[in-house]
Short mmCIF file of C-alpha atoms in Angstrom, two decimals:
data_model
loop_
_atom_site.label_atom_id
_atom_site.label_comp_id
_atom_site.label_asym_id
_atom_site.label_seq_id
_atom_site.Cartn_x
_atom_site.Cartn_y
_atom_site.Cartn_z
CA UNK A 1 179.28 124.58 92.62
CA UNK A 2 177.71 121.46 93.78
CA UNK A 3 177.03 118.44 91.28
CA UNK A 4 173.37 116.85 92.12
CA UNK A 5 171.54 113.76 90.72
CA UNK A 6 167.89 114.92 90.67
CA UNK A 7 164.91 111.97 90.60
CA UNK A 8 161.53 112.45 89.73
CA UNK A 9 159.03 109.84 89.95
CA UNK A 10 155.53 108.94 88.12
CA UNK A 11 153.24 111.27 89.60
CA UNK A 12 155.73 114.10 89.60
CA UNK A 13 155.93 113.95 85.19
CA UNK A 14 152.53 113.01 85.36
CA UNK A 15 150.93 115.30 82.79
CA UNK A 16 152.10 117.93 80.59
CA UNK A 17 152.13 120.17 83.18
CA UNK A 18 154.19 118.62 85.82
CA UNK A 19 157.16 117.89 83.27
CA UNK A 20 156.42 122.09 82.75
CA UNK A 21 156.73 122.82 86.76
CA UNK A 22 159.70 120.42 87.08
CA UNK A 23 161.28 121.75 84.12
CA UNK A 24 161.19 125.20 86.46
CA UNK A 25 162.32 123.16 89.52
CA UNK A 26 165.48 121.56 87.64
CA UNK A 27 165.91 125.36 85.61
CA UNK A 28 166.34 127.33 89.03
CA UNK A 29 168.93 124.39 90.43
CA UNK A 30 171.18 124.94 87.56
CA UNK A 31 170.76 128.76 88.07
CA UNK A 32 171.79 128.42 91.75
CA UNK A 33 174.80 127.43 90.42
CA UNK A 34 174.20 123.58 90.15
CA UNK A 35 175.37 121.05 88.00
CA UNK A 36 172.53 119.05 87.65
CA UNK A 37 171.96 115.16 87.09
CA UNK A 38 167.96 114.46 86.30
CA UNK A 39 166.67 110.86 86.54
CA UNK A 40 162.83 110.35 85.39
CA UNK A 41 160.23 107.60 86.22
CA UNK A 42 157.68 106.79 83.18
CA UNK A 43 154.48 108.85 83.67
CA UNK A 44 152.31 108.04 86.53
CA UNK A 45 150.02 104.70 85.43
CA UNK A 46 152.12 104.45 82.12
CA UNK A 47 154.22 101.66 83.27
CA UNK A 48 150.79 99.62 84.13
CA UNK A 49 149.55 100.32 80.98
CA UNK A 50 152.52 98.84 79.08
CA UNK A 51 152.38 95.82 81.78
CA UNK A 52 148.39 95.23 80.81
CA UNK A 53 148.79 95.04 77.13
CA UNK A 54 151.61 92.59 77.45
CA UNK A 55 149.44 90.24 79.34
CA UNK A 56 146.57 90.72 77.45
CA UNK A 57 148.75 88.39 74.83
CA UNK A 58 150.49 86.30 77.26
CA UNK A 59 149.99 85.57 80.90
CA UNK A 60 154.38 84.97 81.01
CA UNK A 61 155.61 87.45 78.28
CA UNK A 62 159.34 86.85 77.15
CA UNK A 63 161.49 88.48 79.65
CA UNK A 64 163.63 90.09 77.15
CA UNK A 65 160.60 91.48 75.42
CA UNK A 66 159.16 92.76 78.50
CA UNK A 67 161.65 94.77 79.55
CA UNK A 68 162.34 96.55 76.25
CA UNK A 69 158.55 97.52 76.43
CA UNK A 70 157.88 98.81 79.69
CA UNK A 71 161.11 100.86 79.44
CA UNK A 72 159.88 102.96 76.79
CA UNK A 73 157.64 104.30 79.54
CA UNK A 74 160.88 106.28 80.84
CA UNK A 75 162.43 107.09 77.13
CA UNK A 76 159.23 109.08 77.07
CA UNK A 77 159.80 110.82 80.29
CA UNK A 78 163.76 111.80 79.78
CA UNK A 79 163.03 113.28 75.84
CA UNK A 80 159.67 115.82 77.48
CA UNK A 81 161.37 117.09 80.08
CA UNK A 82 164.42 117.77 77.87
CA UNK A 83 162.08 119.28 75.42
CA UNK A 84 160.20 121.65 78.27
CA UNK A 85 164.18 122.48 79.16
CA UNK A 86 164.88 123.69 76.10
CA UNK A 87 161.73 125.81 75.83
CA UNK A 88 162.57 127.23 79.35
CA UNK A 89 165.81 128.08 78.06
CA UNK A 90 167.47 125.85 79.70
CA UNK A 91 169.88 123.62 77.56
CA UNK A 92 169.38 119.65 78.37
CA UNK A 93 170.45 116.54 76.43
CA UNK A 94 168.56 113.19 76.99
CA UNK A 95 169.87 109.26 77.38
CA UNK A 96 168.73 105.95 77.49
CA UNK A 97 170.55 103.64 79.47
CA UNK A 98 171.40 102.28 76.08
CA UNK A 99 172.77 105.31 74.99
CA UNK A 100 175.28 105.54 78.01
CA UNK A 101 175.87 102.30 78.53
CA UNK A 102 174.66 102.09 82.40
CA UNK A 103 175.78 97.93 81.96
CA UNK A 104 173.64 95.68 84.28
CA UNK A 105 173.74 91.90 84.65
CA UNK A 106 171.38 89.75 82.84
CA UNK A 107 169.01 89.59 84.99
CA UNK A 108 165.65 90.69 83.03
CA UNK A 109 163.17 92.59 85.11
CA UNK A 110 165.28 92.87 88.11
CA UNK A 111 168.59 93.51 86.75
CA UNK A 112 171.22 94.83 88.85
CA UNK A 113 173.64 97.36 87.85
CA UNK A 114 177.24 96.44 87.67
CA UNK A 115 179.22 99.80 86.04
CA UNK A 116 177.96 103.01 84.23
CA UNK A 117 179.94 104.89 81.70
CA UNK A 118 179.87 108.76 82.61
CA UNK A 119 182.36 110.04 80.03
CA UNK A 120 179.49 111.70 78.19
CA UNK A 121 177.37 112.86 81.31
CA UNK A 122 180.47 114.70 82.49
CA UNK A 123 181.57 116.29 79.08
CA UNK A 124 177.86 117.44 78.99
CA UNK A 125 178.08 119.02 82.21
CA UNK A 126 181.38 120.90 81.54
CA UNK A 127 179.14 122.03 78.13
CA UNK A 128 176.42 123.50 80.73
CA UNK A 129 174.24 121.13 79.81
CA UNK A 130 171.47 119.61 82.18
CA UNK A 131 171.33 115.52 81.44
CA UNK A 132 168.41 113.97 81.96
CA UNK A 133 168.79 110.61 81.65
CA UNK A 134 166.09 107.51 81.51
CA UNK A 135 165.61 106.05 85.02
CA UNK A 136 164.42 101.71 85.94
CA UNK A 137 166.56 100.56 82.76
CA UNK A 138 170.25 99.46 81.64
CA UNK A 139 171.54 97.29 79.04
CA UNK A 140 173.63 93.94 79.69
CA UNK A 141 176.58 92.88 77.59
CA UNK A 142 174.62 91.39 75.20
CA UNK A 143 173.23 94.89 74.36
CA UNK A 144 169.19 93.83 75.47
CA UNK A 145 167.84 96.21 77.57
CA UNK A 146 167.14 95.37 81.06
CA UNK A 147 164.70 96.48 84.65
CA UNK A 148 165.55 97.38 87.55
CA UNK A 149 162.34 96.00 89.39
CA UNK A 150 159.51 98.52 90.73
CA UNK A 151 161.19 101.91 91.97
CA UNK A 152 164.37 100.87 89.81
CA UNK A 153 164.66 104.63 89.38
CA UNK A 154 165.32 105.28 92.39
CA UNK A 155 168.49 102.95 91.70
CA UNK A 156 169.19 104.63 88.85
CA UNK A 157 169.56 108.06 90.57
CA UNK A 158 172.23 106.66 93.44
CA UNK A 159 174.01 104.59 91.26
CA UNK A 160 174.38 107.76 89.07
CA UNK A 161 175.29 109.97 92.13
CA UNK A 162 177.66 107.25 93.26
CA UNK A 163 179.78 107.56 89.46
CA UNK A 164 179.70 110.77 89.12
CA UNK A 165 180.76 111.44 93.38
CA UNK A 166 178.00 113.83 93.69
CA UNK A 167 177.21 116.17 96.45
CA UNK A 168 173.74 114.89 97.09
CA UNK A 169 171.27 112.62 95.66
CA UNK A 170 167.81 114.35 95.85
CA UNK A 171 164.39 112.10 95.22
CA UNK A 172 161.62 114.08 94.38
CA UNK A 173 158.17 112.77 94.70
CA UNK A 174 154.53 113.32 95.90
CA UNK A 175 155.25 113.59 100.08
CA UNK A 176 157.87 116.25 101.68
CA UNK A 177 159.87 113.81 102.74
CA UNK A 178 160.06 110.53 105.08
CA UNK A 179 157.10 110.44 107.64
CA UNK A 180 156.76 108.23 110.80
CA UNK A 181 154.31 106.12 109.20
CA UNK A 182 151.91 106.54 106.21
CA UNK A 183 149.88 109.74 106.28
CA UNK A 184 147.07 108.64 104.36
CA UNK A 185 146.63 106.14 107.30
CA UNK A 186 147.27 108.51 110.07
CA UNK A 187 147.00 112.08 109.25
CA UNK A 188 149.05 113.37 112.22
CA UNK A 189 152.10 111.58 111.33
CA UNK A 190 155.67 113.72 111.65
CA UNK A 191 158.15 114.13 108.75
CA UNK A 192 161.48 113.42 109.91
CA UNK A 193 164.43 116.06 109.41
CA UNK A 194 167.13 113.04 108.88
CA UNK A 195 166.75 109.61 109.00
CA UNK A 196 169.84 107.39 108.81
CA UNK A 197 170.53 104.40 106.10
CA UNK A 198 170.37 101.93 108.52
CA UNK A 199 166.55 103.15 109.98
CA UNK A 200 165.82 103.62 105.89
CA UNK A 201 166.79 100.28 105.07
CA UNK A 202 165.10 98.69 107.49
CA UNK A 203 161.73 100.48 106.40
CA UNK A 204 162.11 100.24 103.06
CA UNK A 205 162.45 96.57 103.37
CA UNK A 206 159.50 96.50 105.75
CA UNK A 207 157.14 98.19 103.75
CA UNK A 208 157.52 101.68 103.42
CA UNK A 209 157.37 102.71 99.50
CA UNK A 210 159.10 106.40 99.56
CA UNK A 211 162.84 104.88 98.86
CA UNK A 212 163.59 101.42 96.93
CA UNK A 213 165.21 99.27 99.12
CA UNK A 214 168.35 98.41 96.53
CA UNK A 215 168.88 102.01 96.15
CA UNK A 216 169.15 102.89 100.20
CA UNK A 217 171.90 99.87 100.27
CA UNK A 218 173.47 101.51 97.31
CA UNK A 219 173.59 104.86 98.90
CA UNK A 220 174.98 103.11 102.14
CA UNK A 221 177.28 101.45 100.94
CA UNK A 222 178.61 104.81 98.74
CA UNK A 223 177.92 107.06 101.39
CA UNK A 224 175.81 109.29 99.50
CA UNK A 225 173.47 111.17 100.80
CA UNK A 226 169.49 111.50 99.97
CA UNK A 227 167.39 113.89 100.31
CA UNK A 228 163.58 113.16 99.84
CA UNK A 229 161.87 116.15 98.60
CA UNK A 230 158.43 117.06 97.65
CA UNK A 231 157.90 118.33 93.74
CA UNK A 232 154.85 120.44 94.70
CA UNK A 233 155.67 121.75 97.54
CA UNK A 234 158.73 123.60 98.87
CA UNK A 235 160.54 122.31 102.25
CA UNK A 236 163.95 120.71 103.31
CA UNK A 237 162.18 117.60 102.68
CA UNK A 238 164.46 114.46 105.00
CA UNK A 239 168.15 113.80 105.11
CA UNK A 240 168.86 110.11 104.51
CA UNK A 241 172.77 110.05 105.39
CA UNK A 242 175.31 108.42 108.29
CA UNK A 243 173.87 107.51 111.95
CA UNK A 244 176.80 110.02 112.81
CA UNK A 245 175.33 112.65 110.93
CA UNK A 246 171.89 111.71 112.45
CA UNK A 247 171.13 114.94 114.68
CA UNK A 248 168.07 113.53 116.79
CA UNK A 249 168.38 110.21 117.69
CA UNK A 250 164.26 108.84 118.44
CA UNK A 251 164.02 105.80 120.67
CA UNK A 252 161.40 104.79 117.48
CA UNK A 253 161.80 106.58 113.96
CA UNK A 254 159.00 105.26 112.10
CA UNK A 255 156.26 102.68 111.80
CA UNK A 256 156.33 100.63 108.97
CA UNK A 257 153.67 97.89 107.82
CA UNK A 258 153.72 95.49 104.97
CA UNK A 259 149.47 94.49 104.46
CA UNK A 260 150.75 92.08 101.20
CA UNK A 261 151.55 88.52 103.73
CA UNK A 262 151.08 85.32 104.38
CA UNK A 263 151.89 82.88 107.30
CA UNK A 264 152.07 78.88 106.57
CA UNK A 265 152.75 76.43 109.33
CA UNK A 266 154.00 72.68 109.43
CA UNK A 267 153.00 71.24 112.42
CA UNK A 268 153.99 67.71 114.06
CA UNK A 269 157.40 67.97 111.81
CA UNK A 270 160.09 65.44 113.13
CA UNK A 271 162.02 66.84 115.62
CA UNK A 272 165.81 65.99 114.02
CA UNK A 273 168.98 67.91 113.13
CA UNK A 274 168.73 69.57 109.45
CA UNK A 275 164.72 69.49 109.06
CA UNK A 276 164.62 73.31 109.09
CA UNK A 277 167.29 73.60 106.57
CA UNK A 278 165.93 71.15 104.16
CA UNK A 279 162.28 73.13 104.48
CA UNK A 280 163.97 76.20 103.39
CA UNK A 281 165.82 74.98 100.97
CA UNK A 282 163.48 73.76 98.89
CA UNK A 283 161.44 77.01 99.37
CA UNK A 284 164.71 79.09 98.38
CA UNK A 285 165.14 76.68 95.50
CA UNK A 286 161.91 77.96 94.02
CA UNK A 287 163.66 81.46 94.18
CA UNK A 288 160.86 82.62 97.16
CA UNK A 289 161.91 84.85 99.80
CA UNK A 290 160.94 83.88 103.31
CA UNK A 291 160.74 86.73 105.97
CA UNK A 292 159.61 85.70 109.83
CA UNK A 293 160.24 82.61 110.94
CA UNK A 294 159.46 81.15 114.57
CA UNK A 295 160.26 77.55 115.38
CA UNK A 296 158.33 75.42 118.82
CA UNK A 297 159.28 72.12 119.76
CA UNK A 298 156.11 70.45 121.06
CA UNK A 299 157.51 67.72 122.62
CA UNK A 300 160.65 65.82 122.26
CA UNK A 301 159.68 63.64 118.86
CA UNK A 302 158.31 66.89 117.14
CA UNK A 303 158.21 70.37 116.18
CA UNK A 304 156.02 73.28 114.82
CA UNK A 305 157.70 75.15 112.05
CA UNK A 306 155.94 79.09 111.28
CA UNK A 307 157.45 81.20 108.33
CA UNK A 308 155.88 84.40 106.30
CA UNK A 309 156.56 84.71 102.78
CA UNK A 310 155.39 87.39 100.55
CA UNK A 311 151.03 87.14 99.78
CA UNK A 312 152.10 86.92 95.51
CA UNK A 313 154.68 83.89 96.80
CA UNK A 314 151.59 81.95 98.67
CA UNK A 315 150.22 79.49 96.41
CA UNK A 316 153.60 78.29 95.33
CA UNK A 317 154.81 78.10 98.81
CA UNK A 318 151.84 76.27 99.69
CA UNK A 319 151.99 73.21 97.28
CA UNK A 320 156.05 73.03 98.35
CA UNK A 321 155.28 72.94 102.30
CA UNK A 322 152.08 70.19 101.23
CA UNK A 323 154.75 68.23 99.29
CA UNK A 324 157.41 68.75 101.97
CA UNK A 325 154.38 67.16 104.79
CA UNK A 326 153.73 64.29 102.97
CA UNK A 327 157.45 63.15 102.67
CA UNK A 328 158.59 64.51 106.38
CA UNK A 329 155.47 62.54 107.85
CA UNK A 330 154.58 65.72 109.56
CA UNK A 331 150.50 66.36 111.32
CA UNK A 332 149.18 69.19 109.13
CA UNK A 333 149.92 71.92 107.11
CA UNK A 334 148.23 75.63 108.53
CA UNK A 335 147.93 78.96 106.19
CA UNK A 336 145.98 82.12 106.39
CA UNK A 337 146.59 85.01 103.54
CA UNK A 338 144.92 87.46 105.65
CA UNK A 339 147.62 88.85 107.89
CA UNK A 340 149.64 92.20 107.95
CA UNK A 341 153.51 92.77 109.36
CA UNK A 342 153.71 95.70 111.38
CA UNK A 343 157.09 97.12 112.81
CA UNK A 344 158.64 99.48 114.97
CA UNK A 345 162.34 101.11 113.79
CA UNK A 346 164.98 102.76 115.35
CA UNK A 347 168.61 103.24 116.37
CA UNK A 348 167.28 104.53 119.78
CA UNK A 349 166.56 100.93 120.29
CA UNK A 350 170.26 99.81 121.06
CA UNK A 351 170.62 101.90 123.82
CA UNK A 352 167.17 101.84 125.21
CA UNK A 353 165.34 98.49 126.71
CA UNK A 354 161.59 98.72 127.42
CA UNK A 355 160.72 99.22 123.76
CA UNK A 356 159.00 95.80 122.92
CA UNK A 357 157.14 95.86 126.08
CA UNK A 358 155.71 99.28 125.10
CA UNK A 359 154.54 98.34 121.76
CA UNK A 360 153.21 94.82 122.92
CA UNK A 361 151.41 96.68 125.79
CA UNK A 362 149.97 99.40 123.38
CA UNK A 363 148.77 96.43 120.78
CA UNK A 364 147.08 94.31 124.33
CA UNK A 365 145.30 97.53 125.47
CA UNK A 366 143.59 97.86 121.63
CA UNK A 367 142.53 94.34 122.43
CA UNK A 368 144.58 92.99 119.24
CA UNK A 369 146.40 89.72 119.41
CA UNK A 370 150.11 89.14 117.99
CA UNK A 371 150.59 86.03 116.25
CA UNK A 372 154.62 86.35 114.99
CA UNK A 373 157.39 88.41 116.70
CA UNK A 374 160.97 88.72 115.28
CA UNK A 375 163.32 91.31 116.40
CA UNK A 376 166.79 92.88 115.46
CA UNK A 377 168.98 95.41 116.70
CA UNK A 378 167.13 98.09 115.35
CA UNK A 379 163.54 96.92 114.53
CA UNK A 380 160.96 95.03 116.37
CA UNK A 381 158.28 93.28 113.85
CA UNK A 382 155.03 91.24 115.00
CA UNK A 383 152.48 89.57 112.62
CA UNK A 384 148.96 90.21 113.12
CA UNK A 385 145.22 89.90 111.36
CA UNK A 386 145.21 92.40 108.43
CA UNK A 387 141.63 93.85 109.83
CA UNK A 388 143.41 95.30 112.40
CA UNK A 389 146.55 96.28 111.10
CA UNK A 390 145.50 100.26 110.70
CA UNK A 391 144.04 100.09 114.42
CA UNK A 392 147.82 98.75 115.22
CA UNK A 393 149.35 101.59 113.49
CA UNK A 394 147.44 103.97 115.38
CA UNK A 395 148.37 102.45 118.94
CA UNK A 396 151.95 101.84 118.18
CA UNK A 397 152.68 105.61 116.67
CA UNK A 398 150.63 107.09 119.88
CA UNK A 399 152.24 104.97 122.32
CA UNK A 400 155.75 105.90 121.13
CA UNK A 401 154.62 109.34 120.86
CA UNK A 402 155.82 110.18 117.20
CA UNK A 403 152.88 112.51 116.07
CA UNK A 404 154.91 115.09 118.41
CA UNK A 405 158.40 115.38 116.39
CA UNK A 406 156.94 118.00 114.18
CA UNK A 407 154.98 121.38 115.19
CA UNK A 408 151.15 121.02 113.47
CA UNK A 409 151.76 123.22 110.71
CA UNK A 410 154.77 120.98 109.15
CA UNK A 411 152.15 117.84 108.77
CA UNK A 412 150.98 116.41 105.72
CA UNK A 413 147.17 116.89 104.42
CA UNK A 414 145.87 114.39 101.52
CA UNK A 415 148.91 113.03 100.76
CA UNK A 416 149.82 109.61 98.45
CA UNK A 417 152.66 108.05 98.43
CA UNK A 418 154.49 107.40 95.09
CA UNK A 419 155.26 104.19 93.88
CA UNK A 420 156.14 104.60 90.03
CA UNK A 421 159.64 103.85 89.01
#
């Protein structure tokens, strides 16, 4: 008897009648034998809803009022399902994170979670119960009800998994499973069979929406395995576990783009010791994430300093960097909002050299010009106009050959990814 934390997202309890079908998905697990977890997103577009009306008042709403609306979205979710469980005939009990005291810090709208009581989960489970429990939310000490951030559910669902030591960790949503790049971009994209953290992490932070970023490092760190599943359709969906558990090893797993950037530049910036630290600094100050950065001394007085930060981040960063000209004496500042990040993943990459001159050559031949390159151990990233970011996609998946993991028959047709909670 295996113990599973199962997570459906926004599109999957959609309507009426996708709580009904995954009422019938969760019903057959626990027949199989299962002890079964459930985590639920708010309904598809529910969570914008909530978001709109609060800014129709106030441009800044009250962070602790915030959160304790949009998380209704989810109470919603967790109390249908448990309803279409019962009618099924399958016994279910429902919980808010308030409810089971899944204790976050205080943090509102990107809280993180710190411990979650499973005492009643458990006791339910010996009962026979399915618990189907309210994903994106917790509660800090204070007893105010906290978020997770967008695809907090997905959070939810390890962290859960991780507590309770389950078998598996299984996210349902609207693709069967993690593809080589977005399929409504390229059509002939492969599903992978496994995938490991490490190649997750790095998509996930580079773009790709089918896992939440927090929630791959969670599952990581806890070793718990995730499987990505479709709702609609049946498959084996992809294995997101251990590099050692990783069957096929692919010089290049995935392709993974990011379309929401920016690029600023301080040119003419004294050339002295600490001047890139206290540039930073005052951007980090202002609690803005900067991604790329590429640094070229121009001659021996001065310096051009390049960094990316995220397109929502621009206008802040902007008037910092203007600020930060004036008193560093440096030439000008330089910004254009209208670039894309496109990368490359893949363990294959630490045993394999040639990789960056294949995807530079396939990106010269298609006559498009790089403007940033960064590079780890497992991931090569360049920065490039956003008109030509899908063109990009398409040379960089051909060149490295990935529409050929999967036979024809196993690729996706019409497919969107899910981005709910």
């Amino acid at each position: 008897m295996a113990l599973v934390v199962q997570k459906f997202g926004g599109t999957s309890v959609g309507t009426l009648d996708c709580i009904r079908h995954v009422a019938s998905r969760v019903k057959a697990a626990k027949e199989k034998g299962d002890r079964v977890v459930v985590v639920v997103s708010a309904m598809h577009g529910e969570t914008d809803r909530l978001i709109r009306m609060a800014e129709s008042l106030t441009h800044e709403p009250d962070p602790r009022e915030y959160d304790a609306l949009v998380a209704t979205g989810e109470q919603v979710s967790m109390t249908l399902l448990a309803i279409a469980l019962h009618t099924a005939g399958c016994p279910a009990r429902s919980y808010s994170s308030l409810q089971l005291r899944i204790l976050t810090d205080n943090m509102h709208t990107n809280a993180r979670i710190l411990t979650i009581e499973t005492d009643r989960i458990e006791q339910d489970l010996d009962e026979g119960f399915v618990v189907v429990i309210a994903g994106f939310q917790g509660v800090n000490h204070r007893g105010d009800i906290t978020t997770l951030g967008r695809g907090g559910s997905d959070t939810t669902a390890v962290a859960l998994a991780a507590a309770l030591n389950a078998d598996e960790c299984q996210i349902y949503t609207d693709v069967e499973g993690v593809y080589t790049t977005d399929p409504r971009i390229l059509p002939q994209a492969s599903r992978l069979e496994a995938i490991s953290f490490e190649e997750m992490l790095e998509m996930a932070s580079l773009g790709a929406k089918v896992l939440q970023m927090r929630s791959v490092e969670l599952a990581s760190r806890h070793n718990i395995p995730i499987r990505v599943l479709s709702t609609f359709i049946e498959g084996t969906g992809t294995l997101v576990t251990s590099e050692e558990k990783v069957m096929k090893k692919h010089l290049v797993s995935g392709i993974a783009f990011s379309r929401e950037e920016a690029i600023i530049s301080l040119s003419g910036v004294p050339n002295r010791p600490g001047v890139e630290g206290h540039i930073l600094s005052k951007v980090s100050e202002a609690n803005i994430g900067i991604d790329m950065i590429a640094q070229n001394a121009t001659d021996g007085e001065t310096t051009d300093f390049t960094f990316t930060v995220q397109r929502r981040d621009y206008p802040r960063t902007l008037r910092i960097i203007e600020h930060l000209a004036t008193e560093l004496g440096a030439a000008t500042v330089r910004s254009n909002t209208h670039v894309a990040k496109l990368s490359a993943v893949g363990i294959g990459m630490r045993s394999h050299a040639g990789v960056a001159s294949t995807m530079f050559n396939a990106l010269g031949a298609a006559g498009i010009n790089i403007q940033m390159i960064t590079t780890s151990e497992i991931k090569i990233s360049v920065v490039l106009d956003e008109s030509v970011l899908d063109q990009g996609i398409r040379a960089v998946h051909e060149a490295f050959q990935l529409d050929t993991l999967t036979h024809l028959s196993e690729r996706p047709v019409n497919i969107a990814i899910e981005s709910e909670n």
